[in-house]
Short mmCIF file of C-alpha atoms in Angstrom, two decimals:
data_model
loop_
_atom_site.label_atom_id
_atom_site.label_comp_id
_atom_site.label_asym_id
_atom_site.label_seq_id
_atom_site.Cartn_x
_atom_site.Cartn_y
_atom_site.Cartn_z
CA MET A 1 0.00 0.00 0.00
CA LYS A 2 1.48 3.32 -1.03
CA VAL A 3 0.79 6.32 1.15
CA VAL A 4 2.29 9.79 0.84
CA ALA A 5 2.13 12.21 3.73
CA THR A 6 4.12 15.17 4.98
CA LEU A 7 4.08 17.09 8.19
CA THR A 8 6.01 20.22 9.09
CA ALA A 9 8.27 20.18 12.09
CA ALA A 10 6.82 23.47 13.29
CA ALA A 11 3.29 22.09 13.40
CA LEU A 12 4.43 18.93 15.10
CA LEU A 13 6.43 20.86 17.65
CA ALA A 14 3.41 22.92 18.60
CA PHE A 15 1.24 19.82 18.93
CA ALA A 16 3.63 17.55 20.80
CA THR A 17 4.95 20.10 23.27
CA ALA A 18 1.56 21.37 24.30
CA GLY A 19 1.72 19.28 27.46
CA LEU A 20 5.28 20.20 28.49
CA ALA A 21 4.52 23.12 30.79
CA THR A 22 6.10 22.93 34.21
CA ALA A 23 4.26 21.41 37.12
CA ALA A 24 4.06 24.81 38.80
CA ALA A 25 2.22 26.31 35.82
CA ALA A 26 -0.61 23.79 35.75
CA GLU A 27 -3.51 23.39 38.13
CA PRO A 28 -3.99 19.84 39.43
CA LYS A 29 -7.18 18.08 38.42
CA THR A 30 -9.02 15.33 40.21
CA PRO A 31 -8.74 12.13 38.15
CA THR A 32 -12.08 10.61 37.23
CA VAL A 33 -10.55 7.19 36.63
CA ASP A 34 -7.63 5.29 38.09
CA LYS A 35 -4.97 6.39 35.62
CA PRO A 36 -1.82 7.46 37.47
CA ARG A 37 -0.55 10.16 35.14
CA LEU A 38 1.72 13.12 35.62
CA GLN A 39 2.17 16.29 33.69
CA ALA A 40 4.64 15.82 30.87
CA ALA A 41 8.23 16.86 31.53
CA ALA A 42 11.37 17.50 29.50
CA LYS A 43 14.74 19.14 30.04
CA ASN A 44 17.59 19.96 27.65
CA VAL A 45 15.73 18.12 24.87
CA ARG A 46 13.60 19.54 22.06
CA LEU A 47 11.32 17.96 19.50
CA LYS A 48 12.30 18.32 15.86
CA ALA A 49 9.65 16.23 14.11
CA THR A 50 7.47 13.18 14.30
CA LEU A 51 6.90 10.51 11.68
CA PRO A 52 3.31 10.51 10.41
CA ASP A 53 1.13 7.47 11.03
CA SER A 54 3.72 5.77 13.24
CA ALA A 55 1.61 4.82 16.26
CA ARG A 56 2.44 1.44 17.81
CA ALA A 57 6.09 1.76 16.77
CA ILE A 58 8.43 -0.88 18.20
CA SER A 59 11.85 -0.60 16.53
CA ILE A 60 13.72 1.42 13.89
CA ALA A 61 16.63 0.93 11.47
CA PHE A 62 18.17 3.10 8.75
CA ALA A 63 19.61 2.68 5.27
CA GLN A 64 21.07 5.04 2.67
CA TYR A 65 19.80 5.09 -0.92
CA GLY A 66 22.27 7.47 -2.52
CA PRO A 67 21.42 10.91 -1.10
CA ARG A 68 18.13 9.59 0.29
CA ASP A 69 18.02 8.71 3.98
CA VAL A 70 15.41 6.04 4.74
CA ALA A 71 14.05 4.92 8.12
CA PHE A 72 12.51 1.46 8.55
CA VAL A 73 9.90 1.38 11.31
CA SER A 74 8.59 -1.92 12.61
CA LEU A 75 5.13 -1.59 14.16
CA GLU A 76 2.26 -3.71 15.36
CA THR A 77 0.68 -2.92 11.99
CA GLY A 78 3.62 -4.19 9.90
CA LEU A 79 6.62 -2.39 8.41
CA LYS A 80 6.78 1.21 7.19
CA THR A 81 9.50 3.09 5.34
CA TYR A 82 10.03 6.83 5.55
CA ASP A 83 12.22 9.26 3.65
CA VAL A 84 13.84 11.24 6.48
CA THR A 85 16.35 13.15 4.36
CA ASP A 86 14.51 16.37 5.25
CA LEU A 87 13.21 16.19 8.79
CA ASP A 88 10.98 19.18 8.15
CA HIS A 89 9.12 17.05 5.63
CA PRO A 90 9.36 13.33 6.54
CA LEU A 91 7.67 11.28 3.86
CA LEU A 92 5.92 7.93 4.30
CA LEU A 93 7.07 5.75 1.40
CA ASP A 94 5.37 2.40 1.88
CA HIS A 95 3.53 0.22 4.35
CA LEU A 96 3.92 -3.54 4.31
CA THR A 97 0.70 -4.25 6.16
CA LYS A 98 0.00 -6.95 8.70
CA GLN A 99 -2.65 -8.21 6.29
CA GLU A 100 0.10 -8.86 3.73
CA MET A 101 2.20 -10.58 6.42
CA ALA A 102 -0.60 -12.83 7.69
CA LEU A 103 -0.11 -16.58 7.34
CA PRO A 104 -2.90 -19.14 6.84
CA GLY A 105 -4.80 -19.37 10.12
CA ASP A 106 -3.88 -15.84 11.25
CA ASP A 107 -6.45 -13.21 12.18
CA PRO A 108 -5.28 -10.18 10.15
CA ALA A 109 -7.27 -7.89 12.41
CA GLN A 110 -4.93 -8.76 15.31
CA ARG A 111 -1.48 -7.25 15.82
CA PHE A 112 1.83 -8.36 14.35
CA TRP A 113 4.26 -9.04 17.20
CA GLU A 114 7.04 -8.27 18.06
CA ASN A 115 10.31 -7.75 16.12
CA GLU A 116 11.65 -5.43 18.78
CA ASP A 117 15.08 -4.98 17.19
CA ILE A 118 14.68 -4.68 13.40
CA ASN A 119 17.79 -5.25 11.27
CA VAL A 120 18.39 -4.09 7.69
CA ASP A 121 21.03 -5.32 5.23
CA PRO A 122 22.49 -2.00 3.98
CA VAL A 123 23.99 -3.59 0.86
CA ARG A 124 21.30 -5.94 -0.43
CA LYS A 125 18.55 -3.73 1.04
CA LEU A 126 16.76 -6.49 2.92
CA ALA A 127 14.74 -6.07 6.10
CA PHE A 128 14.29 -8.85 8.67
CA LEU A 129 11.23 -9.12 10.89
CA ALA A 130 11.03 -11.64 13.74
CA ARG A 131 7.57 -13.08 14.40
CA GLU A 132 6.59 -14.00 17.96
CA VAL A 133 4.32 -16.80 19.11
CA ASN A 134 1.31 -14.60 19.84
CA SER A 135 1.22 -12.71 16.54
CA PHE A 136 -2.17 -12.25 14.89
CA GLY A 137 -4.08 -13.42 17.94
CA ARG A 138 -2.65 -16.96 17.96
CA ALA A 139 -3.38 -18.80 21.22
CA LEU A 140 -3.38 -22.32 22.58
CA PRO A 141 -4.66 -24.81 21.70
CA GLY A 142 -3.53 -24.52 18.11
CA ASP A 143 -0.56 -23.84 15.89
CA ARG A 144 1.44 -20.70 16.69
CA PRO A 145 4.19 -20.20 14.10
CA THR A 146 7.35 -18.27 14.92
CA GLY A 147 10.25 -17.32 12.66
CA ASN A 148 11.51 -14.60 10.31
CA TYR A 149 10.11 -12.63 7.41
CA ILE A 150 12.69 -11.55 4.83
CA VAL A 151 11.58 -8.42 2.99
CA SER A 152 13.02 -6.87 -0.15
CA ALA A 153 13.49 -3.10 0.16
CA VAL A 154 15.49 -2.57 -3.03
CA ASP A 155 12.84 0.04 -3.72
CA PRO A 156 11.89 1.39 -0.27
CA ALA A 157 8.61 2.60 -1.75
CA ASP A 158 7.73 -0.94 -2.84
CA LEU A 159 8.31 -3.44 -0.04
CA LYS A 160 7.93 -7.12 -0.94
CA ILE A 161 8.06 -10.26 1.20
CA LEU A 162 10.61 -12.66 -0.28
CA SER A 163 10.10 -15.47 2.22
CA PHE A 164 8.93 -16.49 5.66
CA HIS A 165 11.25 -18.91 7.41
CA ARG A 166 9.53 -20.80 10.19
CA GLN A 167 11.68 -21.84 13.15
CA ASP A 168 11.26 -22.54 16.84
CA THR A 169 11.78 -18.99 18.05
CA GLY A 170 11.14 -15.47 16.80
CA HIS A 171 11.65 -12.64 19.27
CA THR A 172 14.63 -10.79 17.78
CA THR A 173 16.76 -11.51 14.74
CA THR A 174 20.19 -10.05 13.99
CA CYS A 175 22.46 -9.84 10.95
CA ILE A 176 25.76 -11.71 11.33
CA ASN A 177 28.79 -11.68 9.00
CA ASP A 178 27.66 -8.92 6.64
CA CYS A 179 24.06 -10.13 6.74
CA GLN A 180 24.90 -13.50 5.25
CA PHE A 181 23.43 -15.20 8.32
CA LEU A 182 20.80 -14.46 10.96
CA TRP A 183 21.08 -15.17 14.65
CA THR A 184 17.55 -15.42 16.04
CA ALA A 185 16.87 -15.20 19.77
CA GLY A 186 13.89 -15.80 22.04
CA ARG A 187 12.22 -18.63 23.90
CA ASP A 188 13.00 -22.04 22.37
CA ARG A 189 9.66 -23.49 21.29
CA SER A 190 11.09 -26.89 20.43
CA ASP A 191 10.99 -29.86 22.78
CA ALA A 192 14.56 -29.04 23.90
CA LYS A 193 13.48 -25.83 25.65
CA THR A 194 17.02 -24.58 26.15
CA GLY A 195 18.20 -21.02 25.86
CA ARG A 196 19.99 -20.84 22.52
CA ILE A 197 20.57 -18.95 19.28
CA PHE A 198 19.12 -20.29 16.03
CA VAL A 199 21.37 -19.81 12.97
CA THR A 200 19.92 -19.24 9.49
CA ASP A 201 21.83 -19.06 6.21
CA ILE A 202 20.33 -16.20 4.18
CA ARG A 203 22.85 -16.00 1.38
CA ASP A 204 19.85 -16.80 -0.80
CA PRO A 205 17.13 -14.73 0.89
CA LYS A 206 14.37 -16.40 -1.10
CA THR A 207 15.29 -19.82 0.31
CA PRO A 208 16.69 -19.35 3.84
CA LYS A 209 18.17 -22.46 5.41
CA GLU A 210 18.28 -23.12 9.12
CA LEU A 211 21.52 -24.78 10.17
CA PRO A 212 21.31 -27.82 12.48
CA VAL A 213 23.31 -26.16 15.28
CA SER A 214 22.64 -24.43 18.58
CA VAL A 215 24.77 -21.44 19.55
CA ASP A 216 25.15 -19.95 23.05
CA VAL A 217 23.20 -22.72 24.77
CA ARG A 218 21.98 -21.66 28.22
CA GLY A 219 20.59 -23.91 30.91
CA LYS A 220 19.69 -27.57 30.85
CA PRO A 221 17.07 -29.08 28.51
CA GLY A 222 13.59 -28.30 29.73
CA GLU A 223 14.74 -25.48 32.02
CA GLY A 224 13.31 -22.82 29.74
CA LYS A 225 16.25 -20.42 29.85
CA ILE A 226 16.18 -17.88 27.05
CA THR A 227 18.34 -15.72 24.84
CA HIS A 228 16.90 -12.29 24.13
CA ASP A 229 18.92 -10.17 21.71
CA VAL A 230 22.18 -10.07 19.76
CA GLN A 231 24.17 -6.94 19.01
CA VAL A 232 27.39 -6.90 17.00
CA ASP A 233 30.16 -4.51 18.03
CA ALA A 234 32.56 -2.61 15.78
CA GLN A 235 35.14 -5.40 16.11
CA GLY A 236 32.63 -7.92 14.75
CA ILE A 237 31.96 -9.68 18.05
CA ALA A 238 28.35 -10.78 18.52
CA TRP A 239 27.05 -10.19 22.05
CA VAL A 240 24.18 -12.41 23.16
CA ALA A 241 22.03 -11.13 26.03
CA GLY A 242 19.56 -13.20 28.00
CA ASP A 243 19.35 -15.39 31.08
CA ASN A 244 22.63 -15.59 33.00
CA GLY A 245 24.12 -12.45 31.52
CA THR A 246 25.80 -11.41 28.28
CA ARG A 247 28.44 -13.32 26.29
CA GLY A 248 30.37 -12.36 23.17
CA TYR A 249 31.56 -14.46 20.22
CA TRP A 250 33.90 -14.18 17.29
CA THR A 251 31.92 -15.22 14.19
CA GLN A 252 34.66 -14.68 11.57
CA GLY A 253 38.45 -14.94 11.35
CA TRP A 254 41.05 -17.12 13.04
CA HIS A 255 41.31 -16.94 16.82
CA ARG A 256 42.32 -18.98 19.82
CA ASP A 257 39.34 -20.82 21.23
CA PRO A 258 39.62 -20.46 25.02
CA LEU A 259 37.28 -23.42 25.55
CA SER A 260 39.53 -25.85 23.67
CA GLY A 261 42.86 -24.04 23.68
CA LYS A 262 43.07 -24.51 19.90
CA PHE A 263 43.56 -21.91 17.17
CA ARG A 264 40.73 -22.21 14.65
CA GLU A 265 38.43 -20.34 12.29
CA ALA A 266 35.25 -18.81 13.72
CA LYS A 267 32.06 -19.18 11.69
CA ALA A 268 28.48 -18.01 12.10
CA TRP A 269 27.43 -21.58 12.92
CA ASP A 270 30.56 -22.40 14.93
CA PRO A 271 31.64 -19.23 16.76
CA ILE A 272 34.51 -18.81 19.19
CA ALA A 273 33.95 -17.62 22.75
CA TYR A 274 35.39 -14.17 23.43
CA ALA A 275 34.35 -12.80 26.82
CA GLY A 276 31.39 -12.04 29.08
CA GLY A 277 29.43 -13.43 31.98
CA ASN A 278 26.82 -12.63 34.57
CA VAL A 279 26.26 -9.55 36.74
CA PRO A 280 26.29 -9.76 40.55
CA LYS A 281 22.74 -10.14 41.86
CA VAL A 282 23.10 -7.06 44.01
CA ASP A 283 23.25 -5.07 40.77
CA MET A 284 21.04 -7.25 38.54
CA PRO A 285 18.82 -9.44 40.76
CA THR A 286 17.07 -11.25 37.90
CA SER A 287 20.30 -12.24 36.10
CA PHE A 288 18.44 -11.37 32.88
CA THR A 289 20.14 -9.03 30.43
CA HIS A 290 18.05 -7.51 27.66
CA ASN A 291 20.61 -6.03 25.24
CA SER A 292 24.18 -4.75 25.27
CA PHE A 293 26.85 -2.53 23.73
CA ARG A 294 30.64 -2.78 23.83
CA PRO A 295 32.48 0.38 22.75
CA ILE A 296 35.49 -0.53 20.61
CA GLY A 297 37.14 0.58 17.38
CA ARG A 298 35.10 3.23 15.56
CA THR A 299 32.62 3.32 18.47
CA LEU A 300 35.23 3.67 21.23
CA ALA A 301 34.61 7.43 21.48
CA ASP A 302 30.91 6.72 22.04
CA GLY A 303 31.57 4.85 25.26
CA PRO A 304 33.22 5.87 28.53
CA ARG A 305 36.67 7.41 28.43
CA PRO A 306 39.28 4.61 28.59
CA THR A 307 41.54 4.63 31.64
CA PRO A 308 44.36 2.39 32.90
CA GLU A 309 41.74 0.70 35.09
CA ASN A 310 39.30 0.29 32.18
CA PRO A 311 41.35 0.01 28.97
CA PRO A 312 39.71 0.14 25.51
CA GLY A 313 37.37 -2.76 24.86
CA THR A 314 37.03 -3.91 28.48
CA LEU A 315 33.67 -2.32 29.29
CA LEU A 316 30.25 -3.77 28.49
CA LEU A 317 27.07 -1.70 28.76
CA HIS A 318 23.91 -3.71 29.24
CA THR A 319 20.33 -3.62 30.45
CA GLU A 320 18.29 -5.52 32.98
CA GLU A 321 14.64 -5.51 31.99
CA ALA A 322 12.63 -6.32 35.11
CA PHE A 323 9.54 -5.04 36.86
CA GLY A 324 9.78 -6.08 40.49
CA SER A 325 10.51 -2.51 41.57
CA PRO A 326 8.06 0.12 40.25
CA THR A 327 10.57 2.89 40.89
CA CYS A 328 13.54 0.93 39.47
CA LYS A 329 15.21 1.24 42.84
CA THR A 330 16.29 -2.39 42.90
CA GLU A 331 15.49 -3.88 39.48
CA GLY A 332 15.39 -2.92 35.82
CA ARG A 333 18.60 -0.91 35.72
CA PHE A 334 21.42 0.12 33.41
CA VAL A 335 24.70 -1.60 34.31
CA ILE A 336 28.27 -1.03 33.11
CA SER A 337 30.44 -4.11 33.64
CA SER A 338 34.14 -4.85 33.29
CA LEU A 339 35.03 -7.75 31.00
CA LYS A 340 38.38 -8.21 32.69
CA GLY A 341 38.81 -11.74 33.99
CA SER A 342 36.45 -13.24 31.39
CA PHE A 343 38.68 -13.51 28.32
CA ASN A 344 39.67 -17.14 28.91
CA GLY A 345 36.28 -18.81 28.82
CA GLU A 346 35.29 -18.03 32.41
CA GLY A 347 31.77 -17.04 31.30
CA TRP A 348 31.12 -20.52 29.89
CA THR A 349 31.64 -22.50 33.08
CA ALA A 350 28.85 -24.39 34.87
CA GLN A 351 28.72 -21.61 37.46
CA PRO A 352 28.45 -18.37 35.45
CA PHE A 353 31.35 -16.00 35.91
CA GLU A 354 30.41 -12.71 37.60
CA MET A 355 31.83 -9.61 35.98
CA LYS A 356 32.81 -6.67 38.16
CA THR A 357 30.24 -3.88 38.15
CA VAL A 358 31.72 -0.49 37.30
CA GLY A 359 28.59 1.65 37.33
CA VAL A 360 24.80 1.47 37.76
CA TRP A 361 22.03 3.97 36.94
CA SER A 362 18.26 4.08 37.14
CA PRO A 363 15.68 6.88 37.01
CA ASP A 364 14.77 6.27 40.65
CA ASP A 365 14.75 9.61 42.51
CA GLN A 366 15.91 11.48 39.42
CA GLU A 367 14.49 14.72 38.08
CA GLY A 368 11.63 14.12 35.66
CA THR A 369 10.75 10.75 37.19
CA ILE A 370 7.16 9.77 37.93
CA PRO A 371 6.87 8.52 41.51
CA GLY A 372 4.59 5.62 42.28
CA ASP A 373 3.41 2.53 40.46
CA VAL A 374 4.20 3.06 36.79
CA GLU A 375 6.24 0.88 34.46
CA CYS A 376 9.87 1.67 35.12
CA SER A 377 12.47 -0.63 33.62
CA ALA A 378 15.49 -0.23 31.44
CA HIS A 379 14.84 -1.24 27.84
CA TYR A 380 16.79 -0.46 24.65
CA PHE A 381 19.52 2.18 24.50
CA ASP A 382 21.90 3.70 21.97
CA VAL A 383 25.20 5.51 22.47
CA ASN A 384 26.82 8.50 20.73
CA LYS A 385 29.79 10.60 21.85
CA ARG A 386 29.63 9.29 25.41
CA ILE A 387 25.92 10.04 25.71
CA VAL A 388 23.45 7.20 26.18
CA ALA A 389 19.91 7.70 24.91
CA TYR A 390 17.87 5.32 27.02
CA SER A 391 14.26 4.09 27.02
CA TRP A 392 12.56 3.58 30.37
CA TYR A 393 8.97 2.79 29.37
CA GLU A 394 6.63 5.23 31.15
CA GLN A 395 9.60 7.15 32.56
CA GLY A 396 10.37 8.27 29.01
CA THR A 397 13.74 8.68 27.29
CA ARG A 398 16.73 9.62 29.42
CA PHE A 399 20.07 11.02 28.29
CA LEU A 400 23.09 9.99 30.35
CA ASP A 401 26.68 11.11 30.18
CA ILE A 402 28.88 8.05 30.71
CA SER A 403 32.29 9.72 30.36
CA ASN A 404 33.01 8.40 33.84
CA PRO A 405 31.58 4.85 33.81
CA ALA A 406 31.51 4.72 37.61
CA LYS A 407 29.23 7.76 37.78
CA PRO A 408 26.71 8.01 34.92
CA ILE A 409 24.79 11.30 35.17
CA GLN A 410 21.52 12.45 33.66
CA ILE A 411 21.96 15.49 31.41
CA GLY A 412 18.50 15.57 29.84
CA TYR A 413 15.19 13.75 29.57
CA TRP A 414 12.10 13.54 27.35
CA ARG A 415 8.95 12.32 29.04
CA PRO A 416 5.95 13.55 27.05
CA ASP A 417 2.35 12.84 27.91
CA SER A 418 1.56 9.11 28.17
CA ALA A 419 5.02 8.13 27.01
CA VAL A 420 5.87 4.45 26.64
CA SER A 421 9.43 4.78 25.39
CA TRP A 422 10.50 1.51 23.74
CA ALA A 423 13.76 2.22 21.91
CA PRO A 424 15.82 5.33 20.99
CA TYR A 425 18.24 5.52 18.05
CA TRP A 426 20.97 8.08 17.45
CA HIS A 427 20.94 9.05 13.79
CA LYS A 428 22.92 12.00 12.42
CA ASN A 429 23.01 13.75 15.81
CA ASN A 430 19.28 13.37 16.34
CA VAL A 431 17.47 10.67 18.30
CA PHE A 432 14.55 8.76 16.81
CA ILE A 433 12.37 7.39 19.60
CA ALA A 434 10.07 4.43 19.02
CA ASP A 435 7.25 5.07 21.49
CA ILE A 436 4.62 2.37 21.34
CA SER A 437 1.99 4.83 22.58
CA ARG A 438 2.94 8.04 20.75
CA GLY A 439 4.68 6.77 17.60
CA VAL A 440 8.11 7.91 16.36
CA GLU A 441 9.37 11.22 17.72
CA ILE A 442 12.64 12.81 16.60
CA VAL A 443 14.41 14.86 19.25
CA SER A 444 17.73 16.60 19.67
CA LEU A 445 19.70 17.70 22.69
CA GLU A 446 19.84 21.37 23.55
CA LYS A 447 22.94 23.31 24.52
CA GLY A 448 22.22 22.78 28.20
CA ALA A 449 22.72 19.03 27.85
CA TYR A 450 26.20 19.43 26.39
CA GLU A 451 27.06 22.04 29.02
CA ALA A 452 25.98 19.57 31.71
CA GLN A 453 28.16 16.90 30.08
CA GLU A 454 31.14 19.24 29.89
CA SER A 455 30.86 20.30 33.51
CA GLY A 456 29.83 16.89 34.84
CA THR A 457 26.68 18.39 36.30
CA ASN A 458 23.83 16.02 36.96
CA VAL A 459 20.30 17.22 36.24
CA THR A 460 19.26 16.91 39.86
CA LEU A 461 16.02 16.17 41.60
CA THR A 462 14.09 19.29 42.58
CA THR A 463 11.26 19.91 45.02
CA GLU A 464 9.03 20.92 42.14
CA TYR A 465 9.33 17.56 40.43
CA SER A 466 9.36 15.42 43.55
CA LYS A 467 5.95 16.78 44.57
CA GLU A 468 4.18 16.35 41.24
CA LEU A 469 0.61 15.11 41.60
CA ALA A 470 -1.41 12.69 39.51
CA ARG A 471 -3.43 14.42 36.80
CA GLU A 472 -5.82 13.41 34.09
CA SER A 473 -4.38 12.77 30.67
CA GLY A 474 -5.85 13.36 27.24
CA ARG A 475 -4.41 10.02 26.15
CA ASP A 476 -5.27 6.56 27.33
CA ARG A 477 -2.44 4.86 29.12
CA VAL A 478 -1.07 1.77 27.40
CA PRO A 479 -1.35 -1.02 29.98
CA LEU A 480 1.85 -2.98 30.51
CA ALA A 481 2.70 -5.84 32.79
CA PRO A 482 5.73 -8.07 33.32
CA ASN A 483 5.60 -11.33 31.43
CA PRO A 484 5.85 -14.06 34.10
CA PHE A 485 7.87 -16.34 31.81
CA TYR A 486 10.03 -13.99 29.76
CA GLY A 487 10.68 -11.28 32.31
CA TRP A 488 9.96 -8.43 29.91
CA ALA A 489 6.87 -6.29 29.51
CA CYS A 490 3.99 -6.90 27.16
CA PRO A 491 1.21 -4.47 26.28
CA MET A 492 -2.50 -5.25 26.22
CA VAL A 493 -2.24 -7.55 29.22
CA ALA A 494 -5.51 -8.69 30.73
CA SER A 495 -4.00 -10.32 33.81
CA ARG A 496 -0.74 -10.47 35.74
CA ASP A 497 -1.43 -14.02 36.90
CA ASP A 498 1.04 -16.68 35.77
CA SER A 499 -1.86 -19.02 35.04
CA ALA A 500 -3.65 -16.51 32.81
CA ASP A 501 -4.58 -17.35 29.24
CA CYS A 502 -1.45 -18.24 27.30
CA GLY A 503 -2.13 -15.85 24.45
CA ALA A 504 -3.14 -12.84 26.50
CA GLY A 505 -2.28 -12.73 30.17
CA ALA A 506 1.11 -14.31 29.62
CA CYS A 507 1.82 -12.52 26.34
CA GLY A 508 2.00 -15.80 24.49
CA ALA A 509 4.17 -17.66 26.97
CA PRO A 510 3.55 -21.41 27.25
CA CYS A 511 1.27 -22.85 29.91
#
């Protein structure tokens, strides 16, 4: 379906910032329903534009088409492409609808789910969409296919599905080795029920082939451990996050295998252990890491400043997604770990190796934070020039200076009305935020944020913000609840009970 739409940044700015007055300037209202909302808040961040028709956005990727800059937005309604060359006039190019993605037996009226970390092959112009077990209203009893869609985006205004590869997981899927292979993560739906990575050969994208191997196996058969996401650093090491921490692998080249002591070639289906491990429970009580980033090579200047104590390549930034603490005081935090002591296979022992924690941050008791029972957990983040853009669900998008990894500080935040910040992406000095409630918003940091970074000044808690009161909102709140099996949040949850319906209350988790 081809749709063309434009929207001026000025008009969007006026619309989206209407609710960003200070708490002191607004009169409190008595809520008529139980919706714990607070007046919107922002500091050192300004809105540049929004992408039209982008509600229910989950993840974003980018690709260059000559001078044209194209954003790929994965949503509950399918996949959309936008020309974002001119942010004053973002243009919707195409929409691969959920109706076009529906398989036999699907209910096209229900949502596509979840593909929360979309990848794009920048050379062959392919997009990869992971399909979860509860897509299109699938529920037990019955067949619930998972796997990957491979989409041709040679013409970003004419998206075409090349193939759907069914496999026993489908939460996130990541390009490996120049997008010649996919590593797919999530709950293992096979009888083995181990945490593992599924490897798919996509050198011929029309006929993907799953390889008969299991990578990064976690837990014993039947235990139900999971892998969650894979992110490849600038050195080519693939970092797998999930139960029992984060571990990195060489997937190309010749290296010493610390598990065998032999020098051999690493391959996508036979990688070589590099480093990694678990986080002490005092810092990450659930032992579940959601995603990660290791600054090295061309991205070294994006991470903390190297020091003799933390030399280049020895720090790992990763997220705990957890919901046991509504204020994120004890769970759901951002952790910076040292990889030192894990380069000889220590993270692959029966008792997971614990990395030393260098720094921890959460929005608890920070300026701009909503007190009380709202969804507050670390989710996806992105890093640029030592500044982390970070999604914290209903606590919005936070900007942290990590120059000193032991003391991350908040230098700005963006928490608009009814925010459910899912994932931010630095792109050409702007940040594209996938907000599942509000759609895609494009923001940039103001001078004050960089001044705070330069001086090392934290945006501190103030009396004004700490005494904010609940107010009515013009938007309905998107209900979220922790998934009792996965550990991450799911929208549209009818019940928080572990025994709730498999396709709804447990977000598709098995009974």
